[in-house]
Coordinates of C-alpha atoms in Angstrom, one line a residue:
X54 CA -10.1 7.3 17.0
X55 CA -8.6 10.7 17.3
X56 CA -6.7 10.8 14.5
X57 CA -9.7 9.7 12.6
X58 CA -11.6 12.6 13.9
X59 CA -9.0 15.0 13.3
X60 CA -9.2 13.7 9.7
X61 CA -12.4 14.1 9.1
X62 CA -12.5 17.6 10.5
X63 CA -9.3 18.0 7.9
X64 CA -11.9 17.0 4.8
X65 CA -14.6 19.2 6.2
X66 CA -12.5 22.5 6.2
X67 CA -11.1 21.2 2.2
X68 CA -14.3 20.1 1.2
X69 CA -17.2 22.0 2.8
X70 CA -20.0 21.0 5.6
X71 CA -21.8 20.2 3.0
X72 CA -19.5 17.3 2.2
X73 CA -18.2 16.9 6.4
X74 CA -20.2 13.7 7.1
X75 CA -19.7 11.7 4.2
X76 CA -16.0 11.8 3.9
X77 CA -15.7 12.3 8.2
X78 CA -16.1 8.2 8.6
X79 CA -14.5 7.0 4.9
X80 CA -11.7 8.5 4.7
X81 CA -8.8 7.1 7.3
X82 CA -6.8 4.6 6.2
X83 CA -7.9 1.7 7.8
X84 CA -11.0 2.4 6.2
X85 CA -9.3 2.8 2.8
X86 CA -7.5 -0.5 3.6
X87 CA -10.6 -2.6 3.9
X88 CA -12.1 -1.2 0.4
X89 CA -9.0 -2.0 -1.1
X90 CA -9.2 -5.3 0.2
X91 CA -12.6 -6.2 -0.5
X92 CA -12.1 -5.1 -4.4
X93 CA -9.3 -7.5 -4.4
X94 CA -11.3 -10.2 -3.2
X95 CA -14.1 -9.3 -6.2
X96 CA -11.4 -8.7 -8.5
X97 CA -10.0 -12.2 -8.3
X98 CA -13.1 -13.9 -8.1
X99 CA -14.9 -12.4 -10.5
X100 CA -12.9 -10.7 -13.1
X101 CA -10.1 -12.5 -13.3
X102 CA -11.4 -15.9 -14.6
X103 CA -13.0 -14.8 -17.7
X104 CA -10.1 -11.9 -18.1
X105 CA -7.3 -15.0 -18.4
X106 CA -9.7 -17.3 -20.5
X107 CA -10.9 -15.0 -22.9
X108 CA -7.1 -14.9 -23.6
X109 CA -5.9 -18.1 -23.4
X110 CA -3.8 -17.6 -20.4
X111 CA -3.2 -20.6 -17.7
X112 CA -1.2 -18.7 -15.5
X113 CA -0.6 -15.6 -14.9
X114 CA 2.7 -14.5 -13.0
X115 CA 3.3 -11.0 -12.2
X116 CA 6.6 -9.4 -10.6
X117 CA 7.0 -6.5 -8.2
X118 CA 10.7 -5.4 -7.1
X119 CA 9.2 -3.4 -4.2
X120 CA 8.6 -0.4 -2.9
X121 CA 5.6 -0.4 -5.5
X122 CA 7.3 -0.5 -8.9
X123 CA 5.6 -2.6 -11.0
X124 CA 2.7 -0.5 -12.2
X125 CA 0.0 -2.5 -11.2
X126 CA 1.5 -3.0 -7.3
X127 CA -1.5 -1.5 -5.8
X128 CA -3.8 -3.9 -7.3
X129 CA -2.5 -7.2 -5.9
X130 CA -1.6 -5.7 -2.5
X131 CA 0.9 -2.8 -0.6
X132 CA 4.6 -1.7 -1.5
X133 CA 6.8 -3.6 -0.6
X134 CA 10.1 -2.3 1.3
X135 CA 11.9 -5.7 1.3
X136 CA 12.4 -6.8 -2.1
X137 CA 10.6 -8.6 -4.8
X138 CA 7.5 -9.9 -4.7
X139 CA 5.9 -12.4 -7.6
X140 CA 1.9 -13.5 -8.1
X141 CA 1.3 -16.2 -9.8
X142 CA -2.5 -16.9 -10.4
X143 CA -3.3 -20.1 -12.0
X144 CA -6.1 -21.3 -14.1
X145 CA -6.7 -25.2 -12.4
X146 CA -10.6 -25.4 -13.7
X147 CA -13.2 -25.0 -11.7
X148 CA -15.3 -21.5 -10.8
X149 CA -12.0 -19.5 -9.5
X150 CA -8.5 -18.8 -9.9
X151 CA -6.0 -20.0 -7.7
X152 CA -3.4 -17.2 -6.2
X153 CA -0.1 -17.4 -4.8
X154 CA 2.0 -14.7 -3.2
X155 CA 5.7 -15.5 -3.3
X156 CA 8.1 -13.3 -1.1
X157 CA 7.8 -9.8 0.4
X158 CA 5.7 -8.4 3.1
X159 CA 2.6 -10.4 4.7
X160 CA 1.1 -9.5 7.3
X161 CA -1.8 -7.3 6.4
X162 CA -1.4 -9.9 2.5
X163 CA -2.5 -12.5 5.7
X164 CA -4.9 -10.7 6.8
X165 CA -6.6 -9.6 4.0
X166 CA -6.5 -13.2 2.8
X167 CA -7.0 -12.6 -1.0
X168 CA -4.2 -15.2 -1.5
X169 CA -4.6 -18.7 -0.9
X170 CA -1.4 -19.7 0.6
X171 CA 2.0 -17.4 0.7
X172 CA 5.7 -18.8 0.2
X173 CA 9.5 -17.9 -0.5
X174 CA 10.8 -17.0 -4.2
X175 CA 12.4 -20.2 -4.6
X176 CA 9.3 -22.3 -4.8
X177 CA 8.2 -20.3 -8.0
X178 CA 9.5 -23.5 -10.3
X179 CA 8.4 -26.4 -8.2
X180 CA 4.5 -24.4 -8.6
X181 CA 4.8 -24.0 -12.3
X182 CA 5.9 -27.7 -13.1
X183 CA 3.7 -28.9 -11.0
X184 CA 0.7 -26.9 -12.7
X185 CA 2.1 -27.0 -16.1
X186 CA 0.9 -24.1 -18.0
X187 CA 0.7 -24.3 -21.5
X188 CA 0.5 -20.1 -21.3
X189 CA 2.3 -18.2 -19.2
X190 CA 1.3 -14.9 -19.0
X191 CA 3.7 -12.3 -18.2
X192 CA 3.5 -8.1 -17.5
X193 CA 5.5 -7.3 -21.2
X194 CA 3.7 -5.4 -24.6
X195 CA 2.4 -7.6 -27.4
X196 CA 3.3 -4.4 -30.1
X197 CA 5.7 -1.7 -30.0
X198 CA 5.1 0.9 -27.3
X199 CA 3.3 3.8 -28.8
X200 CA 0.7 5.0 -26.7
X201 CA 0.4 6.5 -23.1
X202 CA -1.4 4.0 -20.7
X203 CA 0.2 0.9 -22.2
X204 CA 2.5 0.8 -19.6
X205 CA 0.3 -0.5 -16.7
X206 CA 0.8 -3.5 -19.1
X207 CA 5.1 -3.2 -19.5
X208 CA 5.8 -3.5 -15.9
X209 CA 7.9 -6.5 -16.1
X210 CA 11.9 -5.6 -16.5
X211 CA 14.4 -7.0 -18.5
X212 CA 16.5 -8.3 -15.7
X213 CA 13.1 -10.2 -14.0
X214 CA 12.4 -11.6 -17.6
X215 CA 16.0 -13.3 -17.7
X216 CA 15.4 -14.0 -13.8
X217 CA 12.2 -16.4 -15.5
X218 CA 13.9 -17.2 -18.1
X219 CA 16.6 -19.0 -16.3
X220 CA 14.2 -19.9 -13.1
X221 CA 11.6 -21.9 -15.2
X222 CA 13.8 -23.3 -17.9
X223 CA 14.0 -23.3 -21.7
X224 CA 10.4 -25.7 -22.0
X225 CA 8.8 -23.0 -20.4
X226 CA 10.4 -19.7 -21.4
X227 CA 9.1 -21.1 -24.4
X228 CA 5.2 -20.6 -23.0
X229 CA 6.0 -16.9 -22.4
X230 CA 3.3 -14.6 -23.6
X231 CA 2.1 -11.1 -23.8
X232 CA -0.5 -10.1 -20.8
X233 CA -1.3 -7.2 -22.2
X234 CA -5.3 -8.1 -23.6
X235 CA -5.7 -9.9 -20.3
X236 CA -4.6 -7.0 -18.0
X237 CA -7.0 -4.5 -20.8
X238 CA -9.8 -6.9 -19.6
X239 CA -8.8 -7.2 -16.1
X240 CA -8.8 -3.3 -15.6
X241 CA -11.7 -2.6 -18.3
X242 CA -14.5 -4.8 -16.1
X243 CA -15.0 -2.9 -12.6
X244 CA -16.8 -4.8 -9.9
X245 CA -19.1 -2.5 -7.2
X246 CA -16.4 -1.8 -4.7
X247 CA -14.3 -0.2 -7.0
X248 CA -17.3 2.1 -8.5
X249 CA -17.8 3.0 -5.4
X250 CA -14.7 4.1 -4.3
X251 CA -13.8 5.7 -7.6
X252 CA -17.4 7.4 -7.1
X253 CA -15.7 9.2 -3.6
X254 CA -12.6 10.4 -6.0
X255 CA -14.6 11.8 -8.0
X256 CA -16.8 13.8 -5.9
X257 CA -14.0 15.6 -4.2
X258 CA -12.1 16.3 -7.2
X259 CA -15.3 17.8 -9.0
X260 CA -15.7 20.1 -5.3
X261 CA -12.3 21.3 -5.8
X262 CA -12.4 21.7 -9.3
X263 CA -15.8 23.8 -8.6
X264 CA -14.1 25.6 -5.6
X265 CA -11.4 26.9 -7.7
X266 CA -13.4 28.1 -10.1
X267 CA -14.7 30.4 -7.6
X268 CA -14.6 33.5 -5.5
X269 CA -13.3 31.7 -3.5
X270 CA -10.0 30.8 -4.9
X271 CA -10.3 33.4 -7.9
X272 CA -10.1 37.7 -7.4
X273 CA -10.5 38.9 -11.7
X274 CA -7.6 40.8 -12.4
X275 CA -5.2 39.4 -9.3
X276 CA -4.9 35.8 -9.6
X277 CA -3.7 34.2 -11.9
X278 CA -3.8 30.6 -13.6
X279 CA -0.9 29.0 -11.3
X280 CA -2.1 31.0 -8.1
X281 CA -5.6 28.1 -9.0
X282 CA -3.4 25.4 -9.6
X283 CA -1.2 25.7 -6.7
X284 CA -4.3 26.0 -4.4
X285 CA -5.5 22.8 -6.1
X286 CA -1.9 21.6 -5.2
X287 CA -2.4 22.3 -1.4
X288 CA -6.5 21.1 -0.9
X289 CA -4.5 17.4 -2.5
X290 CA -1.9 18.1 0.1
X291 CA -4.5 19.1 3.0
X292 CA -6.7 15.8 1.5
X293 CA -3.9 13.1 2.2
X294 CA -4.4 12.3 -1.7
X295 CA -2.3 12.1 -4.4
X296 CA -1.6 13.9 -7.3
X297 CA -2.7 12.5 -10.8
X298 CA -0.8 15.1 -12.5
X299 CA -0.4 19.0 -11.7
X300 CA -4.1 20.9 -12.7
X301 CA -4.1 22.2 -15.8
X302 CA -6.0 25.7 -15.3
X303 CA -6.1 27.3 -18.7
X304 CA -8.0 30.6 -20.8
X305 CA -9.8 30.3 -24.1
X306 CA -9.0 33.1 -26.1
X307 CA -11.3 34.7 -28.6
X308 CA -9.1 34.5 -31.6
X309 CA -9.6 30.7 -31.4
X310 CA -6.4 29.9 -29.0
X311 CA -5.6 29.1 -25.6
X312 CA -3.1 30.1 -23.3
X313 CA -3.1 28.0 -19.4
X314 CA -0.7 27.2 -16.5
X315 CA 1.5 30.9 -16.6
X316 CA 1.1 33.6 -14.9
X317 CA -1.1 35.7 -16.6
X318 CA -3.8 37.2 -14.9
X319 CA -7.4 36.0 -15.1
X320 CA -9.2 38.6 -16.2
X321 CA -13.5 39.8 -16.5
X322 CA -14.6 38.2 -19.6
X323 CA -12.3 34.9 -19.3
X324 CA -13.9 31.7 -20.5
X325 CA -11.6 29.6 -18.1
X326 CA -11.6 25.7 -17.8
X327 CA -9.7 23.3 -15.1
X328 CA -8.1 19.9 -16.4
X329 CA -7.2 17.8 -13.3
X330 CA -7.0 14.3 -11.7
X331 CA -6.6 13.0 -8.2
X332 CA -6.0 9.9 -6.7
X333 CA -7.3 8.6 -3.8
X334 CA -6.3 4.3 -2.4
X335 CA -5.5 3.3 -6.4
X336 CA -8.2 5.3 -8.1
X337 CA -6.9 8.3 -10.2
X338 CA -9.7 10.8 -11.7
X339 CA -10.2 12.6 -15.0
X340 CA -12.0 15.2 -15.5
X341 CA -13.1 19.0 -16.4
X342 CA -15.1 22.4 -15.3
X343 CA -15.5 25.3 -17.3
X344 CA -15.9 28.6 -15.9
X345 CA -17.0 32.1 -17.2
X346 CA -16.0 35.7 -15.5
X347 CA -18.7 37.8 -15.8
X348 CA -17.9 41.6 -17.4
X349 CA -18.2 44.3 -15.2
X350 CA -22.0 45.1 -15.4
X351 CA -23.0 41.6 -16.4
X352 CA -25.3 39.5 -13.9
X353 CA -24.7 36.2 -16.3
X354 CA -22.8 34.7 -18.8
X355 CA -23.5 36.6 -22.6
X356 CA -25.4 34.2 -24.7
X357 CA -22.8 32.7 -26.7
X358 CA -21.1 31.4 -23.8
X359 CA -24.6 29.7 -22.6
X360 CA -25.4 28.7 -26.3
X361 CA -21.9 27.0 -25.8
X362 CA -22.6 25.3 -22.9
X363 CA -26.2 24.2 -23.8
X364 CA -25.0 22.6 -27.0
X365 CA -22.6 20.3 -25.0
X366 CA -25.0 19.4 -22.8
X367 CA -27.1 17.5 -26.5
X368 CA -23.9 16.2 -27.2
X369 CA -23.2 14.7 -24.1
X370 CA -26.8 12.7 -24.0
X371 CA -26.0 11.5 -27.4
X372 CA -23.1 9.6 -26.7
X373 CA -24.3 8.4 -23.2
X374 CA -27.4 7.0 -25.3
X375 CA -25.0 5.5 -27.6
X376 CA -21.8 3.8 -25.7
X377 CA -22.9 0.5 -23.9
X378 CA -20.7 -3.0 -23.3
X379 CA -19.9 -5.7 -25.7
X380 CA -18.4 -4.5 -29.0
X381 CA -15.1 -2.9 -29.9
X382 CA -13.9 0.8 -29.0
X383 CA -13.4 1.3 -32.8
X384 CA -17.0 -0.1 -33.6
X385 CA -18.6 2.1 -31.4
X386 CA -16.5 5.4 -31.9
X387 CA -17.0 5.1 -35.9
X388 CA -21.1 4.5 -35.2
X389 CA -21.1 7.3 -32.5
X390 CA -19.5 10.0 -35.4
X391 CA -22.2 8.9 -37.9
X392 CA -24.7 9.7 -34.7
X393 CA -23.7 12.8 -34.0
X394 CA -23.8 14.5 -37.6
X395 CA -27.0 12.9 -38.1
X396 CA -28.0 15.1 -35.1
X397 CA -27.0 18.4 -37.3
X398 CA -23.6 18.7 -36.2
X399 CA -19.8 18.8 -37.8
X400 CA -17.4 15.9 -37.1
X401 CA -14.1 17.0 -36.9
X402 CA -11.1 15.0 -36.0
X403 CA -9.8 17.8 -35.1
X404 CA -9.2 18.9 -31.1
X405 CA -9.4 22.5 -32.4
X406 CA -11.9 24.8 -34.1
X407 CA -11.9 25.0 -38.3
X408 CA -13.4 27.4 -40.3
X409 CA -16.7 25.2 -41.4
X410 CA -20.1 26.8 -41.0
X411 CA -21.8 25.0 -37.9
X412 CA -21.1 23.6 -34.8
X413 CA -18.0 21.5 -34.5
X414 CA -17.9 18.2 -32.3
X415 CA -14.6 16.0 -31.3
X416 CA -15.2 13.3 -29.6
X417 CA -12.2 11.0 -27.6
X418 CA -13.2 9.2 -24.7
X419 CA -10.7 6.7 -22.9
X420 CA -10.8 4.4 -19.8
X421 CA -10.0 5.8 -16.4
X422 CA -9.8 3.9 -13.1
X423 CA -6.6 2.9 -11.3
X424 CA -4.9 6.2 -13.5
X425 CA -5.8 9.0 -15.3
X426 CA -5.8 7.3 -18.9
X427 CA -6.2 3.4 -18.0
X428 CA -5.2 0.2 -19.9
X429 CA -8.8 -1.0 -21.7
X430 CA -11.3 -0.4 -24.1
X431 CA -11.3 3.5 -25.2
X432 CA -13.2 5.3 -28.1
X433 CA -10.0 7.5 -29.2
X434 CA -8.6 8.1 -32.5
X435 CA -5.1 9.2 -31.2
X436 CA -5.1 5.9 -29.1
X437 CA -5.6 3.4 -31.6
X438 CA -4.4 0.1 -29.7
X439 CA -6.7 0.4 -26.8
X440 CA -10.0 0.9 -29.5
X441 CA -9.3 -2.4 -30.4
X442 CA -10.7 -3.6 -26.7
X443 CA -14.0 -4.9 -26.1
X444 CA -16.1 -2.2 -23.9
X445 CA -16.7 -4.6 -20.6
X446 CA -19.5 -4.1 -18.4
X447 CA -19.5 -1.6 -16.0
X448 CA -16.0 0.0 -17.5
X449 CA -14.9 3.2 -16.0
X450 CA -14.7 5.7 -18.9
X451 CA -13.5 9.3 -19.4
X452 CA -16.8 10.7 -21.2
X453 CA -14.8 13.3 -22.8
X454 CA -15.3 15.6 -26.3
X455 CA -14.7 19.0 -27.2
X456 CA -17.7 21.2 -28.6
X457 CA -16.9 24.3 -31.0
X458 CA -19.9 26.7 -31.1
X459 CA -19.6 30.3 -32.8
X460 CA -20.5 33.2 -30.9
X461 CA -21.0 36.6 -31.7
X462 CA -19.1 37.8 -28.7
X463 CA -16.3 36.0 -30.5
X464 CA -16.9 38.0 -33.9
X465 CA -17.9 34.5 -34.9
X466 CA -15.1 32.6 -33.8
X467 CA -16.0 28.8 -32.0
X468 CA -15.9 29.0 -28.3
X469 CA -14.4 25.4 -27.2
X470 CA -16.0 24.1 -24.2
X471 CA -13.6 20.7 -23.7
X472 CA -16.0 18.4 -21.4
X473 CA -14.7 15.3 -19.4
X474 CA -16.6 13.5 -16.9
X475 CA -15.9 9.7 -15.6
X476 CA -18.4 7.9 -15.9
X477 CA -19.5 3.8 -16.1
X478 CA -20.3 2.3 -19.0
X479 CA -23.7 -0.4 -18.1
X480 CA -26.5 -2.1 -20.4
X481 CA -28.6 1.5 -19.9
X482 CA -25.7 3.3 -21.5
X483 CA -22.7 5.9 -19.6
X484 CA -24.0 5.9 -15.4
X485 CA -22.5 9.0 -13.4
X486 CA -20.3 8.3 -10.7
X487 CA -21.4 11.8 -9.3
X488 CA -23.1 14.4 -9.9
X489 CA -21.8 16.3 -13.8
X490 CA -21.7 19.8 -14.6
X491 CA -25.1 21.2 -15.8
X492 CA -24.2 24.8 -15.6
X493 CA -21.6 27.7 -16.5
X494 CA -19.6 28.6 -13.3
X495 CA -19.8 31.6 -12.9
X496 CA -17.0 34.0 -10.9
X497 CA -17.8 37.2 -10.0

């Protein structure tokens, strides 16, 4: 109980009083244990069935060779410290899927009891031949790796493939196939417990974001864009979380470029953004704040700046109008351009500012969840594999796009305002998961 206290009092200090009693009684890991547990439960019952049958999969068996290296470890249970680990669900009929756990740790496995029955690695052959899959569904790529976030889907290693290979015999080896379009579906189709607990990720990495972005955190013309990072480093520190990747804080320059993560000094007139994720018990965030330092003598942002701003605000009800479960990525990412330059604005495919009269929109939104840039359906052009995915319902997306408006602060030249918020994807359209941005930061 004290060291409960003493963590929430942690989180208080990090995150503000505001914030004190929410995170005060959710945040210690027993807590944390029991969500994760409960999602695994939900997961299995409700997700997996129609993830493995919409892809002709019998069984599905996954390997782990501890200490949490097979990418999806944290989904079926803890790290292991004492070897290997292998899952094997199995598709037997009926309203459910049938899980095994074979080796490893089990005691809190046990008490979680998202398993129906545990056993040693060398029973792995007597369960398959007694199932007799006609699938077998293992953790390998059905293409050529080319994209980032495939690899939640690679985890398998050559030497556990051979392991199979000889375990299960030559009839069987032959039944080996790609889980890749299962795991998309299994990741891309969130049940409540896991919006929910994404939902408390996000919160406190849009606080920090909004913190750093700040008086707080920034003095104009003394700190500079790794003295914000490295504070964003130690709240993850302070926080018990983990790091998604190191914050990206970064400047957009009037002459159309950027320059972020050096040491150059923020300075009065700065149109400053924040590109971070954090992870908290197998959730991993994604998103964006944009900032402005006011001029000396100015009590707001100039005009262009809040032109900027307000134009990414239409965009961003456009698309959450527009995205909704049931057809393709690609389908809806080609629809959604059409959309928006019916609306009055320039497509570009471009992440960066052209020389086109009007205002310039980019658009590429992928899936977020377990990490930053998630195996399932995305609407991305520089991801084409994972537009080929069926949006599920209630997918956790990155609602992300770049607008380009000119200013004449800027002589005329765009200013960028790169917007990412995670988001779920329902019938209504994109849902937040907390509360977005709806105004310029401003630092004083």
């Amino acid at each position: 109980m004290r060291a409960a206290a003493s963590f929430g009092v942690l989180v208080a200090l990090a995150c503000g009083p505001a914030s004190a009693a929410f995170y005060s009684f959710t945040d210690d890991a027993r807590s944390q244990w029991r969500a994760s547990c409960m999602i695994r439960h939900d997961k299995f019952d409700y997700v997996l069935p129609g993830a493995m049958r919409r892809n002709d999969i019998d069984m599905w068996i996954v390997t782990d060779r501890g200490r949490g290296t097979q990418p999806m470890a944290r989904d079926f249970g803890i790290a292991s410290v004492n070897g290997q680990i292998i899952y094997v669900f199995s598709d037997r009929g009926g309203d459910r899927i049938e899980r095994i756990q074979l080796g490893g740790e089990t005691d809190l496995a046990e008490e979680c009891a998202a398993y129906d029955r545990f056993g040693d690695m060398d029973e792995l052959r007597a369960i398959v031949e007694e199932r007799d899959p006609q699938t077998i569904g293992l953790n390998y790529l059905a293409i050529p790796y080319e994209t980032e976030g495939l690899h939640v889907a690679d985890g398998l290693t050559h030497t556990d493939y051979r392991f199979l290979e000889s375990e299960l015999g030559s009839t069987y080896a032959s039944r080996f196939v790609s889980a890749q379009h299962l795991i998309a579906d299994f990741h891309g189709e969130r049940v409540a417990g896991e919006i929910i607990e994404f939902s408390k990720i996000g919160h406190i990495t849009s606080r920090l974001e909004e913190r750093a972005l700040s008086n707080e955190v920034i003095t104009p013309g003394m700190t500079t864009h790794n003295d914000v990072s490295r504070w964003l480093e130690e709240q993850t520190a302070a926080l018990g979380l983990l790091r998604g990747w190191y914050p990206t804080t970064y400047t957009h320059l009037p002459d159309g470029g950027e320059i972020g993560n050096t040491e150059r000094v923020i300075q009065r007139g700065d149109v400053l953004q924040i590109d971070w994720g954090a992870d908290r018990n197998n959730f991993t965030t994604d998103l964006k704040r944009f900032a402005y330092v006011l001029k000396d003598g100015e009590t707001e942002p100039p005009p262009g700046v809040l032109r900027a701003f307000a134009e990414s605000k239409k965009v961003r009800e456009i698309i959450r109008k527009n995205v909704k479960p049931g057809r393709t990525g690609r389908e809806q990412l080609d629809e959604l351009k059409q959309i928006i330059r019916d609306a009055g604005y320039v497509y570009t495919e471009l992440e960066r500012a052209s020389d086109v009269e009007g205002i310039e929109v980019n658009v590429g939104m992928h899936a977020a969840g377990n990490i930053g840039h998630d195996m399932a359906a995305n609407l991305f052009e520089i991801f084409p594999e994972r537009t080929k995915y069926t949006v599920r319902p209630d997918l956790i997306l990155s609602l992300e796009f770049i607008v380009f408006t000119p200013a004449e602060e800027w002589n005329g030249v765009k200013i960028p305002v790169n917007v990412e918020e995670n988001v779920v994807v329902t019938e209504r359209g994109i849902e937040w998961l907390y509360p977005p941005q709806e105004r310029v930061l401003v630092i004083r």
